[in-house]
PDB file of C-alpha atoms in Angstrom:
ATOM      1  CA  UNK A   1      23.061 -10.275   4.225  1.00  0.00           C
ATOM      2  CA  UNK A   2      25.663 -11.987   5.950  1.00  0.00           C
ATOM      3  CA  UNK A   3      26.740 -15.225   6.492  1.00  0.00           C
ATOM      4  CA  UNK A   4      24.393 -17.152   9.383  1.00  0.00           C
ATOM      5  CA  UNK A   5      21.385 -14.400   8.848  1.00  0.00           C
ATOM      6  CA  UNK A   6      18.234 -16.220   7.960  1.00  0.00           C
ATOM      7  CA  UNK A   7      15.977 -15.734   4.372  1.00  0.00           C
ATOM      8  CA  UNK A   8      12.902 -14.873   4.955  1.00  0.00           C
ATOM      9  CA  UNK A   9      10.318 -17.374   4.428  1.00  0.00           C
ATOM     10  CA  UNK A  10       9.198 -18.722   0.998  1.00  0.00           C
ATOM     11  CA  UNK A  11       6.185 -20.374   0.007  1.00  0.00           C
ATOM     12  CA  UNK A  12       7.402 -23.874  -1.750  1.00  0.00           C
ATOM     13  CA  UNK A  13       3.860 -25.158  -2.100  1.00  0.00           C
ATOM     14  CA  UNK A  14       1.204 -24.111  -4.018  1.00  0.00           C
ATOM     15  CA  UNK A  15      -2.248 -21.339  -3.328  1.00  0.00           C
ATOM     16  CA  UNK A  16      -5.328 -23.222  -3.998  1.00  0.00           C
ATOM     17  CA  UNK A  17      -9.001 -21.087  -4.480  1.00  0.00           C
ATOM     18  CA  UNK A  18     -11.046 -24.751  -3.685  1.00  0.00           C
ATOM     19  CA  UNK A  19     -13.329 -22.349  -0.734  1.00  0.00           C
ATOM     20  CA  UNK A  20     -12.898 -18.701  -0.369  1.00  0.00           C
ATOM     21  CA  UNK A  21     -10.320 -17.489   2.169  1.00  0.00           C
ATOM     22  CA  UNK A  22     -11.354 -16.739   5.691  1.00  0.00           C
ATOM     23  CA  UNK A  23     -10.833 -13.307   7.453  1.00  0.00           C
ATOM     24  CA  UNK A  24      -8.647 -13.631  10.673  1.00  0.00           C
ATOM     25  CA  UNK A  25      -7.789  -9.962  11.353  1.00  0.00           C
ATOM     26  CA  UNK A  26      -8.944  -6.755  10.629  1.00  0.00           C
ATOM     27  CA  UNK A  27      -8.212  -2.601  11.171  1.00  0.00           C
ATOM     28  CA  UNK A  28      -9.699   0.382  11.398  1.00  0.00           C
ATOM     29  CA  UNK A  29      -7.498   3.264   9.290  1.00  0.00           C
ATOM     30  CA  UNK A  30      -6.434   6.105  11.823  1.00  0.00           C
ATOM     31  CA  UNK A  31      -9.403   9.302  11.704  1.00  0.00           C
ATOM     32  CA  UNK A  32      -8.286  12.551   9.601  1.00  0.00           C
ATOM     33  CA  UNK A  33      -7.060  15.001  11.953  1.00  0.00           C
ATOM     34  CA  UNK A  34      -9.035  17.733  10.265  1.00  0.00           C
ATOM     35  CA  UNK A  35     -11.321  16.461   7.594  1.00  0.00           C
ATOM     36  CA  UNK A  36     -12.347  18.634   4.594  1.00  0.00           C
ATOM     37  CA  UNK A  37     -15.402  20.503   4.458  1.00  0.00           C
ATOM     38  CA  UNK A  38     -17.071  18.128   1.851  1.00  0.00           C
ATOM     39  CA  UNK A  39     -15.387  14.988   2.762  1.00  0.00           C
ATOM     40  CA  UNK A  40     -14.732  12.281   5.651  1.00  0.00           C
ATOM     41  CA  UNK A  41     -11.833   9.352   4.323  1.00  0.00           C
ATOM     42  CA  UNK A  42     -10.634   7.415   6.765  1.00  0.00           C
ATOM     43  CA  UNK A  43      -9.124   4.194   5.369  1.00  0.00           C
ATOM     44  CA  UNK A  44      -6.184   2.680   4.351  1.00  0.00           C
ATOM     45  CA  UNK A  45      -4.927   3.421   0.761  1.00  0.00           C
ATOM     46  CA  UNK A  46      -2.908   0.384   0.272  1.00  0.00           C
ATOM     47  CA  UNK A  47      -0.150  -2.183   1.918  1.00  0.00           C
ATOM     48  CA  UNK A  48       3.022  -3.412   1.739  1.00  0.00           C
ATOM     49  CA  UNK A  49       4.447  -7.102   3.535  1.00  0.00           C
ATOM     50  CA  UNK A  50       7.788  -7.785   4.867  1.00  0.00           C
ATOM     51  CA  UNK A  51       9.856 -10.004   2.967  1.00  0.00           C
ATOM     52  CA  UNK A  52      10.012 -12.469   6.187  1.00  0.00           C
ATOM     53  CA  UNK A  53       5.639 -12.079   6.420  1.00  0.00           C
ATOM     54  CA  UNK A  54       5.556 -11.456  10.474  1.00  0.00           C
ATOM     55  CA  UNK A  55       4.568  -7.582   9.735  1.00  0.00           C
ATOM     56  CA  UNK A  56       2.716  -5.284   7.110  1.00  0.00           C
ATOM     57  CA  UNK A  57       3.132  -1.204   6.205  1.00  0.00           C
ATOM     58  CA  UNK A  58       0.140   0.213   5.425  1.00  0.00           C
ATOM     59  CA  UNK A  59      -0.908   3.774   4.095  1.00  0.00           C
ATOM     60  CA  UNK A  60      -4.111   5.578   5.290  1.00  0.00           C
ATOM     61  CA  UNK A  61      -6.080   8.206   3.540  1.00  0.00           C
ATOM     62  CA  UNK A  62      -4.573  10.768   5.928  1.00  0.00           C
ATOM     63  CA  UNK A  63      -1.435  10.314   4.810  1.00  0.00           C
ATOM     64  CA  UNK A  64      -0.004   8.512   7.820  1.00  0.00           C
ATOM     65  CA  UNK A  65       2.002   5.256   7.661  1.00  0.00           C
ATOM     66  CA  UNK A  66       1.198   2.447   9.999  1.00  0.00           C
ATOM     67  CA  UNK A  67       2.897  -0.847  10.825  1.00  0.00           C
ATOM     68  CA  UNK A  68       0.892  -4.171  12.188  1.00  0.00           C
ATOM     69  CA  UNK A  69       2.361  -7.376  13.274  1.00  0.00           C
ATOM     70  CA  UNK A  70       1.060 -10.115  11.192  1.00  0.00           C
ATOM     71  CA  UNK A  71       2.187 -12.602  14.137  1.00  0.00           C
ATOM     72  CA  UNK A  72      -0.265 -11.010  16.439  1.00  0.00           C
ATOM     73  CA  UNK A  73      -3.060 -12.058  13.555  1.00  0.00           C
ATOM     74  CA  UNK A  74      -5.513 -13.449  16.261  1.00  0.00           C
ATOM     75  CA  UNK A  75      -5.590 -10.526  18.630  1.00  0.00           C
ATOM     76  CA  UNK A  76      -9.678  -9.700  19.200  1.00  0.00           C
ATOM     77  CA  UNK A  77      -8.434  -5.398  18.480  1.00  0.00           C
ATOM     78  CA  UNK A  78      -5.366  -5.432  15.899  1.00  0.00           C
ATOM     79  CA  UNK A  79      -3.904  -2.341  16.750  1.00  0.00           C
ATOM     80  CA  UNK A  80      -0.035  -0.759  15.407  1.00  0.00           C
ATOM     81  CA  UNK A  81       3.146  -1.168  16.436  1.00  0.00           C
ATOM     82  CA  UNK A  82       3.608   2.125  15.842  1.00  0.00           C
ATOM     83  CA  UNK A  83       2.162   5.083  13.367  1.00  0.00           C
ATOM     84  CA  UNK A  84       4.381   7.694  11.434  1.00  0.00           C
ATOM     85  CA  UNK A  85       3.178  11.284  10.246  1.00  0.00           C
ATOM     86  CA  UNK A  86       5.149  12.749   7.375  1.00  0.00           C
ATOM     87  CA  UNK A  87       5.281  16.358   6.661  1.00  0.00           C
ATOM     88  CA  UNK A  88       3.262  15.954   3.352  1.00  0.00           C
ATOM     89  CA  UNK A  89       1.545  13.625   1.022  1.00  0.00           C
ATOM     90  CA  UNK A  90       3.199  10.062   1.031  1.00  0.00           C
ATOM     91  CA  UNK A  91       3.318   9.318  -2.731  1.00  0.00           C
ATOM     92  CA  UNK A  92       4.989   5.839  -2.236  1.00  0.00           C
ATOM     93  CA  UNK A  93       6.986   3.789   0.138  1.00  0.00           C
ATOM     94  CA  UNK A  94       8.830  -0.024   0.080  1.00  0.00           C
ATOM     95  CA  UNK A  95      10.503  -2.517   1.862  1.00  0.00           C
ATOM     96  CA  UNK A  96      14.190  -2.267   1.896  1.00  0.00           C
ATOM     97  CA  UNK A  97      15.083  -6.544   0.353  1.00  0.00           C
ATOM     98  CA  UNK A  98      15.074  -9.313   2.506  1.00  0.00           C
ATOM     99  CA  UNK A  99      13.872  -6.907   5.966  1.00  0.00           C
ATOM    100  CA  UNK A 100      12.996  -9.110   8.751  1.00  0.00           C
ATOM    101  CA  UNK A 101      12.437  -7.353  12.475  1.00  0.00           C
ATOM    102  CA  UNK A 102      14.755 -10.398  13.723  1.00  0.00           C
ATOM    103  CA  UNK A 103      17.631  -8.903  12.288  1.00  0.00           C
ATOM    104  CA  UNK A 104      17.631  -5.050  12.580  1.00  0.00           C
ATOM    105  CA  UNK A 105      19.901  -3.315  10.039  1.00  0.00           C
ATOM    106  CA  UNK A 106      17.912  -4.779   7.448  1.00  0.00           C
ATOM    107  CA  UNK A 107      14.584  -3.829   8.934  1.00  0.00           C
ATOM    108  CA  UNK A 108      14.069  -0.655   6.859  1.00  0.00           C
ATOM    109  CA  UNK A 109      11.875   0.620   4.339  1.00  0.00           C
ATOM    110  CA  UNK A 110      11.850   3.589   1.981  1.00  0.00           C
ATOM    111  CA  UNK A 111       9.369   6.335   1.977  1.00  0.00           C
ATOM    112  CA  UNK A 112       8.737   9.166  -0.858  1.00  0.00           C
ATOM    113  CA  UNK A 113       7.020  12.291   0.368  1.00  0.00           C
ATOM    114  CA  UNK A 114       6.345  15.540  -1.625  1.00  0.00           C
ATOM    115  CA  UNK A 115       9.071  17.376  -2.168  1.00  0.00           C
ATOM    116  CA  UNK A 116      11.111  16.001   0.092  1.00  0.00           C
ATOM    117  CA  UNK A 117      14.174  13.759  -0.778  1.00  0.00           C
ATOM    118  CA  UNK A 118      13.210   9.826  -0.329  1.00  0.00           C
ATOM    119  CA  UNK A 119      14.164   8.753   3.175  1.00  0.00           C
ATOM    120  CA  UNK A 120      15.350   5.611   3.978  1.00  0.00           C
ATOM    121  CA  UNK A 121      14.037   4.599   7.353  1.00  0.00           C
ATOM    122  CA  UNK A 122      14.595   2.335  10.299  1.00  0.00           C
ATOM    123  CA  UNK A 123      11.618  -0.040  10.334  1.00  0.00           C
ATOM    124  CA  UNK A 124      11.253  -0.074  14.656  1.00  0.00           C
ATOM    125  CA  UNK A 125      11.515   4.182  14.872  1.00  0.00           C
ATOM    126  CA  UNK A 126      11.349   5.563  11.705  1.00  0.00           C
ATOM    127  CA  UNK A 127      14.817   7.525  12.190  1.00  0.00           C
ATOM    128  CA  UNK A 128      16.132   8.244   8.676  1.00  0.00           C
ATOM    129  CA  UNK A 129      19.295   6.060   7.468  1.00  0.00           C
ATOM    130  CA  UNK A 130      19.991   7.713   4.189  1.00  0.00           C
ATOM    131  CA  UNK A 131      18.402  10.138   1.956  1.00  0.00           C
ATOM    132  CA  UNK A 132      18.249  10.266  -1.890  1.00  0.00           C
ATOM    133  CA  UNK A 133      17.133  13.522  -3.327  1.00  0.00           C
ATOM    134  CA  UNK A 134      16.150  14.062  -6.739  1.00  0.00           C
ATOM    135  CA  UNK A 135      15.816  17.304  -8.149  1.00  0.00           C
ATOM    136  CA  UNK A 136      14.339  18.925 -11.356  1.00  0.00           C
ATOM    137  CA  UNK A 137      15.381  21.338 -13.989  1.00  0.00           C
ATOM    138  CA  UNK A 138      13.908  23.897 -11.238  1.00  0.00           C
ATOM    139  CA  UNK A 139      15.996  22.272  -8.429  1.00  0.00           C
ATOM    140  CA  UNK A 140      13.078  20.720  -6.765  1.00  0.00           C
ATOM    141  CA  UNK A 141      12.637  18.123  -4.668  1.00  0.00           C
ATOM    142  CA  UNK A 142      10.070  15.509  -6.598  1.00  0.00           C
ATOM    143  CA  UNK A 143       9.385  12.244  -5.318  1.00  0.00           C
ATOM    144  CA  UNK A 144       8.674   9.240  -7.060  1.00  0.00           C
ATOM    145  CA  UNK A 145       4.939   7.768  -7.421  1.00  0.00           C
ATOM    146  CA  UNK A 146       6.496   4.205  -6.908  1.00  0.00           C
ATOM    147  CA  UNK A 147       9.864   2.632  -6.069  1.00  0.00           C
ATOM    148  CA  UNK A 148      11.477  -0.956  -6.046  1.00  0.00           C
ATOM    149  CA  UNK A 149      15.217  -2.450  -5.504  1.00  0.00           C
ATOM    150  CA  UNK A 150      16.342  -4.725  -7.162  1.00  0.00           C
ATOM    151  CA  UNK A 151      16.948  -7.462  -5.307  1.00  0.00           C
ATOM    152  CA  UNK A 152      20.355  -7.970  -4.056  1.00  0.00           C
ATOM    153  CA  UNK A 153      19.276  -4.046  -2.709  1.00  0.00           C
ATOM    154  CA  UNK A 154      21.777  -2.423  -4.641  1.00  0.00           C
ATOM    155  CA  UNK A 155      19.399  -0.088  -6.388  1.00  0.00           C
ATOM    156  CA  UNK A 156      16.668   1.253  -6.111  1.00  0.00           C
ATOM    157  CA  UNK A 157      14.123   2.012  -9.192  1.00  0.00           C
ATOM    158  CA  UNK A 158      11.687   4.814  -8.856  1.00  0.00           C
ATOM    159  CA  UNK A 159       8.747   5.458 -11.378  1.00  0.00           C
ATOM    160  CA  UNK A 160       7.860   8.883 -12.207  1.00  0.00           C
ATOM    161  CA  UNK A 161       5.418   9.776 -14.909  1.00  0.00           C
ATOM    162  CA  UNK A 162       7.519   9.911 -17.612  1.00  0.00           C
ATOM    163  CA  UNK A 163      10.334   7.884 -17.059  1.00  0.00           C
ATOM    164  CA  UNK A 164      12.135   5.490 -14.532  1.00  0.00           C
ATOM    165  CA  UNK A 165      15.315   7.107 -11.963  1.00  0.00           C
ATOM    166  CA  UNK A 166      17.791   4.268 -10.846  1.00  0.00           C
ATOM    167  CA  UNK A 167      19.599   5.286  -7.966  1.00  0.00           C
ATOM    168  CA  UNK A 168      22.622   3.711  -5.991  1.00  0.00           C
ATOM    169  CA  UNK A 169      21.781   2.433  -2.728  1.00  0.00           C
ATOM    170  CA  UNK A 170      25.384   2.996  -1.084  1.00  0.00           C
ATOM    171  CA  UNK A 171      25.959   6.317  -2.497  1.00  0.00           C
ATOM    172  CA  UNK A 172      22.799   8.113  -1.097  1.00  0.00           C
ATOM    173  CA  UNK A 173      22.518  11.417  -3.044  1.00  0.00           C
ATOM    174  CA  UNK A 174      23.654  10.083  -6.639  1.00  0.00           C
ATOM    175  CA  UNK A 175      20.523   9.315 -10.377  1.00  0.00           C
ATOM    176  CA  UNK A 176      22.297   6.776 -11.879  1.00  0.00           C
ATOM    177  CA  UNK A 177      20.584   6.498 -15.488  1.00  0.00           C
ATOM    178  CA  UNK A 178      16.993   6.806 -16.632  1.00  0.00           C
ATOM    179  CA  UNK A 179      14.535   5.049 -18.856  1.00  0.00           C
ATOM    180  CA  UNK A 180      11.439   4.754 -20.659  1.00  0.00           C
ATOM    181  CA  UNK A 181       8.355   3.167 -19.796  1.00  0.00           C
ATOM    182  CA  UNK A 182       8.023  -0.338 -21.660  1.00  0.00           C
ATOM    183  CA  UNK A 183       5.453  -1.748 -24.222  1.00  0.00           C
ATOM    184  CA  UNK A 184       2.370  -3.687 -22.546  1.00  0.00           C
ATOM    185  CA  UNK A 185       1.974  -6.885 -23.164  1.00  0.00           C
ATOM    186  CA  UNK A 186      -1.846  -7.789 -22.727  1.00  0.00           C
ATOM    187  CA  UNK A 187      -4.538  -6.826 -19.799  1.00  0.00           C
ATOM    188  CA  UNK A 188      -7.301  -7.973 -17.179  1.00  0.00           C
ATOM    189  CA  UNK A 189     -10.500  -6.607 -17.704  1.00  0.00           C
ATOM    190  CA  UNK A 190     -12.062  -5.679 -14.079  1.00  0.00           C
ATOM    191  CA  UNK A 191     -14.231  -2.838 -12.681  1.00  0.00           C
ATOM    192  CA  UNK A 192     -12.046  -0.004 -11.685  1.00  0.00           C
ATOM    193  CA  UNK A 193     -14.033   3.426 -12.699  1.00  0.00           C
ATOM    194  CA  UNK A 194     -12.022   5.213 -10.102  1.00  0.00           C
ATOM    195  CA  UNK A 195      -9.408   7.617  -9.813  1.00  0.00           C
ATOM    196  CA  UNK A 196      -7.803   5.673  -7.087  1.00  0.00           C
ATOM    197  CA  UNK A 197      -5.108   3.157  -7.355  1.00  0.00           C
ATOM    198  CA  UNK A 198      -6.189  -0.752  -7.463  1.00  0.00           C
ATOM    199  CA  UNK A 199      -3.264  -2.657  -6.570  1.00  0.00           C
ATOM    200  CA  UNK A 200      -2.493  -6.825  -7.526  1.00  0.00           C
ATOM    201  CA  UNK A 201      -0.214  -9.407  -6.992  1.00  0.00           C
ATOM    202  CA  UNK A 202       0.994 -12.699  -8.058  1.00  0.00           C
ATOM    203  CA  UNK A 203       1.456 -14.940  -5.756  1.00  0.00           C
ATOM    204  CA  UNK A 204       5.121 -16.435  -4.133  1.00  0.00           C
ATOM    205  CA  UNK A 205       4.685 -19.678  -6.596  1.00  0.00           C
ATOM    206  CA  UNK A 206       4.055 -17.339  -9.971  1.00  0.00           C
ATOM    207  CA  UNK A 207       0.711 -19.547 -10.497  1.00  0.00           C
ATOM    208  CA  UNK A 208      -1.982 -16.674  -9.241  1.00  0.00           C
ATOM    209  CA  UNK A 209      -2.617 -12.958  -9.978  1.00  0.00           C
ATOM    210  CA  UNK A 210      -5.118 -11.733  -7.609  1.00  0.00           C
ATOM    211  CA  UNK A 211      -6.671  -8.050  -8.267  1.00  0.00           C
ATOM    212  CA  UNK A 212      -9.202  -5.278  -6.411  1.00  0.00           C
ATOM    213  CA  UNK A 213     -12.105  -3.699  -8.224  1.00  0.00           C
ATOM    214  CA  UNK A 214     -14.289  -0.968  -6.919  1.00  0.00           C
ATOM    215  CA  UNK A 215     -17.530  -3.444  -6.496  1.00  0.00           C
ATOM    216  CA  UNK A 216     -15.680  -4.906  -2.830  1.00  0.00           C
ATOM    217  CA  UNK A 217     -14.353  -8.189  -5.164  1.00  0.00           C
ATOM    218  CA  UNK A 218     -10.962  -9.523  -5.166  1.00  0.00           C
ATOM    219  CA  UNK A 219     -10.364 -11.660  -8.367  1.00  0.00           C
ATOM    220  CA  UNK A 220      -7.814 -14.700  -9.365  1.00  0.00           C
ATOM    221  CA  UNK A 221      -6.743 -15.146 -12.720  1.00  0.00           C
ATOM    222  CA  UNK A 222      -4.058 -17.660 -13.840  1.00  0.00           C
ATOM    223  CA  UNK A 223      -0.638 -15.563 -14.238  1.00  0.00           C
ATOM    224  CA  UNK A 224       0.024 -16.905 -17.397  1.00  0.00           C
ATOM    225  CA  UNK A 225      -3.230 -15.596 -18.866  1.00  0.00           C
ATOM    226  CA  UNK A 226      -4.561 -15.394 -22.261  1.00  0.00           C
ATOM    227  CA  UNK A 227      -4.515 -11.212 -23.392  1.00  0.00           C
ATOM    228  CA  UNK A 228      -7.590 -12.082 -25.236  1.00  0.00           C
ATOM    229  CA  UNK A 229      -9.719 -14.265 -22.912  1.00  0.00           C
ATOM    230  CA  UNK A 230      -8.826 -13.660 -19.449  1.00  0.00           C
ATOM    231  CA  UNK A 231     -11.382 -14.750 -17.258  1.00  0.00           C
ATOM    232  CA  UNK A 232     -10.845 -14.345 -13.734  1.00  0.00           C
ATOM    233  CA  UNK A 233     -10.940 -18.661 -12.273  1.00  0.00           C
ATOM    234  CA  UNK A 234     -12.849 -16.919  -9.269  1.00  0.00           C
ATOM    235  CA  UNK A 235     -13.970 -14.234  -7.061  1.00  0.00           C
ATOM    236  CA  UNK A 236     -14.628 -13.232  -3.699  1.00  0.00           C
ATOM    237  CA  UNK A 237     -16.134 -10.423  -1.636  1.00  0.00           C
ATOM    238  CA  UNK A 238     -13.854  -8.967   1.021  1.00  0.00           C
ATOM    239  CA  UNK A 239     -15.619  -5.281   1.374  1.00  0.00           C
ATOM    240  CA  UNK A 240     -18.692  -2.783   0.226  1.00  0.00           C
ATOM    241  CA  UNK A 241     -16.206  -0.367  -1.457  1.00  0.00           C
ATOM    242  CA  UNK A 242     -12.916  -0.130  -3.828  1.00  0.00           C
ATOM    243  CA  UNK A 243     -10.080  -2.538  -3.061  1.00  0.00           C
ATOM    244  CA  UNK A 244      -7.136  -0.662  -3.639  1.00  0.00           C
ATOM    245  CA  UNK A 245      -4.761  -3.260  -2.768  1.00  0.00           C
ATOM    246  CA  UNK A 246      -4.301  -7.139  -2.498  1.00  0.00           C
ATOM    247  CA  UNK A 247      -1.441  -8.923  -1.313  1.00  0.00           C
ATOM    248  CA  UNK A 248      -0.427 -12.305  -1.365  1.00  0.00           C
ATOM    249  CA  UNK A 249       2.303 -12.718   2.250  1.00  0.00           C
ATOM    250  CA  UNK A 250       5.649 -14.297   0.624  1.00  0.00           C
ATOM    251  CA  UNK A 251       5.242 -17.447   2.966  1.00  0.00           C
ATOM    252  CA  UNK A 252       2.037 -17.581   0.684  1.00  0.00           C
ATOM    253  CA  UNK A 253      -0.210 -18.481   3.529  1.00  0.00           C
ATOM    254  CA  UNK A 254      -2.547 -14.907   3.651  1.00  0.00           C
ATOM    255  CA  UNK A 255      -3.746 -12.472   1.505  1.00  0.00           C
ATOM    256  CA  UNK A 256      -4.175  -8.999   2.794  1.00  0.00           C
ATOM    257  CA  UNK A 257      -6.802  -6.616   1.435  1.00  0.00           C
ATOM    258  CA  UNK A 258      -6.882  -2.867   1.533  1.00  0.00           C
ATOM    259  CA  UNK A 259     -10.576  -1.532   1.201  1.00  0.00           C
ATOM    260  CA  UNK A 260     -12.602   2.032   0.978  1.00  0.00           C
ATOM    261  CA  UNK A 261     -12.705   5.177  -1.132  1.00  0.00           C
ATOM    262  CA  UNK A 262     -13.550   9.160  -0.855  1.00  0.00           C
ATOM    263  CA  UNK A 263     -16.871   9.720   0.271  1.00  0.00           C
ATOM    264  CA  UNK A 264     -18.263  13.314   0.328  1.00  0.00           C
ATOM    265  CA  UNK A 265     -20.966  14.689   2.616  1.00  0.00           C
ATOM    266  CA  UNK A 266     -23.872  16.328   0.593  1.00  0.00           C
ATOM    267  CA  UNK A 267     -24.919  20.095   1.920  1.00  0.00           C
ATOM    268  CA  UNK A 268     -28.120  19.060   3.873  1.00  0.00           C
ATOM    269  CA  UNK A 269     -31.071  20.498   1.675  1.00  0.00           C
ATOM    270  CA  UNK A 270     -33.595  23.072   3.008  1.00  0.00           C
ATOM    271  CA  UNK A 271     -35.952  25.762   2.095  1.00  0.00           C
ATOM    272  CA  UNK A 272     -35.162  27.640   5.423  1.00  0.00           C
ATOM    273  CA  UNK A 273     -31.443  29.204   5.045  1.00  0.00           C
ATOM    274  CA  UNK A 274     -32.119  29.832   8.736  1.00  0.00           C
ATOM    275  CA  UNK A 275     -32.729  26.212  10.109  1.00  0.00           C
ATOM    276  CA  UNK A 276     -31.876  24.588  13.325  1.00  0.00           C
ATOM    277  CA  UNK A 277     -28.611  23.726  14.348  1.00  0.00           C
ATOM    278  CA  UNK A 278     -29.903  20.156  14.948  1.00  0.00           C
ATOM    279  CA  UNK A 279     -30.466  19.735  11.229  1.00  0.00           C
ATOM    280  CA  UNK A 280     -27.082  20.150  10.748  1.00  0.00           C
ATOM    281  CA  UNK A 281     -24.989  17.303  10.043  1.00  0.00           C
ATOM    282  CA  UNK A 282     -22.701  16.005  12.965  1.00  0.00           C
ATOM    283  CA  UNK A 283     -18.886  15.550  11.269  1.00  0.00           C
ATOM    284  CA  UNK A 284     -18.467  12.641  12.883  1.00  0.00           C
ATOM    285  CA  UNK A 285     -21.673  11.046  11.952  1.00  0.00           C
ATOM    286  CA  UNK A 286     -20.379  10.819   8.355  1.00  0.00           C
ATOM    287  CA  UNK A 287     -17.502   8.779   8.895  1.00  0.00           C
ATOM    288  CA  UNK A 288     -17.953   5.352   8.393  1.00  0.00           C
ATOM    289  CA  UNK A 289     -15.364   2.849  10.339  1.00  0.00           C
ATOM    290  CA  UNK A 290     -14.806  -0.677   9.140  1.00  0.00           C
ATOM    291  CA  UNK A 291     -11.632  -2.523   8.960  1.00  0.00           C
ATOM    292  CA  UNK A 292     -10.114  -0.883   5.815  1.00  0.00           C
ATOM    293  CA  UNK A 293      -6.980  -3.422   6.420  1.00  0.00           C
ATOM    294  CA  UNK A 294      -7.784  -6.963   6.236  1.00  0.00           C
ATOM    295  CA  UNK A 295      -5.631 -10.491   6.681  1.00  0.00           C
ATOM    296  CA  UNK A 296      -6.971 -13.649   4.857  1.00  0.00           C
ATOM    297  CA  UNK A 297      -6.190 -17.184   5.575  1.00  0.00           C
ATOM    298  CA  UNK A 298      -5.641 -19.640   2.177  1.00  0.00           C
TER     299      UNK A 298
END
């Protein structure tokens, strides 16, 4: 960042959980184009914040990648600034350090897509900046399940199963080193039976971890909790399904939620194989829409 350019925003004072937050916004995650036979998803996976908090990526079920403007918060329909389609499954995607849409070469983000190389993209039209393949003993394209730069933006630190790729931002194309994964220090007990991810965060002071379950609950424990007695200091309901993600905005005044999970359709049960077509079930009719993405005042 240069000289004059402006940090993004940083909370300086700190979350309290006296009353439960209050919902200001909310979205509905974009239809499938082509739903499954036995299936109808159509919500948003999980989120990601700009470092400066006016604007939020989020990933849908149907792969697509949305962005909202936080600043438009208290519009009655909260609808995106734009929505991008990649050519397969988006596996994981992050802000490039210290983007803000007020200054425009740092507005980017990366995105990892299946087997492709990641892409680092403008954040107001998606055109690709750089690309950084990685390739495996079969000289494949794989993609990494999660990424994050360090934070001067130098590198960039993507998690496969197995091990962790570092690659160098300015010389798009290059694996720098790789390493193992890293002994775990304790854990937070909360429902997750689910094969999907359930996100947390800690919030921009370091005092709060806030975390999803499947029950619809987001839960706050201290950060510095006890591994063998941590109890969440409260909960709140923010949805009827999983909350696969929970955010804290790094001017610490929001939280936004990410909410819903896979639902299949049932065959419709009958002793006639040659019943009406009105007892057929309508596709449509089986997909529920609620605002998957959520914002939350503190």
């Amino acid at each position: 960042m240069t000289e004059g350019d402006s940090e993004p925003e940083q909370s300086t004072s700190a979350v309290a959980f006296a009353s439960p937050p209050a919902l200001v916004a909310g979205a509905r995650a974009p239809l499938p184009r082509s739903a499954r036979p036995a299936s109808r998803d159509a919500f948003f996976r999980d989120a990601k914040i700009c470092p400066d908090s006016t604007c939020v990526l989020a990933a849908a079920e149907d792969r697509s990648l949305s962005l909202f403007d936080l600043t438009n918060e208290a519009s009655p329909e909260w609808k995106p600034r734009w929505t991008w389609q990649p050519s397969d499954a988006l596996l994981s995607y992050e802000w490039f350090p210290g983007a803000t849409s007020l200054n425009p070469p740092f507005f980017a983000f990366t995105a990892a897509v299946k087997d492709h190389p990641i892409h680092l993209l403008d954040g107001n039209d998606q055109r690709v900046r750089a690309s950084y393949p990685i390739i495996d003993h079969r000289e494949r394209f794989i993609a990494p399940h999660a990424m994050a730069f360090s934070p001067d933006g130098s590198k960039l630190y993507c998690g496969f199963e197995n091990a962790i790729e570092i690659l160098d931002v300015g010389r798009p194309g290059g694996t720098e080193e790789s390493g193992g994964i890293t002994k775990m220090r304790g854990k937070l007990q909360r429902d997750g039976k689910t094969n999907q991810r359930l996100g947390f965060d800690i919030d921009p002071t370091g005092q709060w971890l806030v975390a999803g379950d499947t029950n619809g609950k987001v839960s706050v424990f201290g950060a510095e909790f006890d591994p063998h007695n941590a109890e969440p200091v409260t909960s709140f309901e923010v949805a009827q399904g999983s909350v696969g993600s929970v955010n804290f905005t790094p001017d610490g005044k929001h939280l936004v939620t990410c909410a819903g999970a896979r639902s299949f359709v049932q065959p419709s049960q009958s002793d006639d194989d040659d019943s009406d077509a009105e007892d057929e079930p309508d596709p449509e009719s089986d997909i529920t829409q609620k605002d998957s993405l959520q914002v939350w005042k503190l």
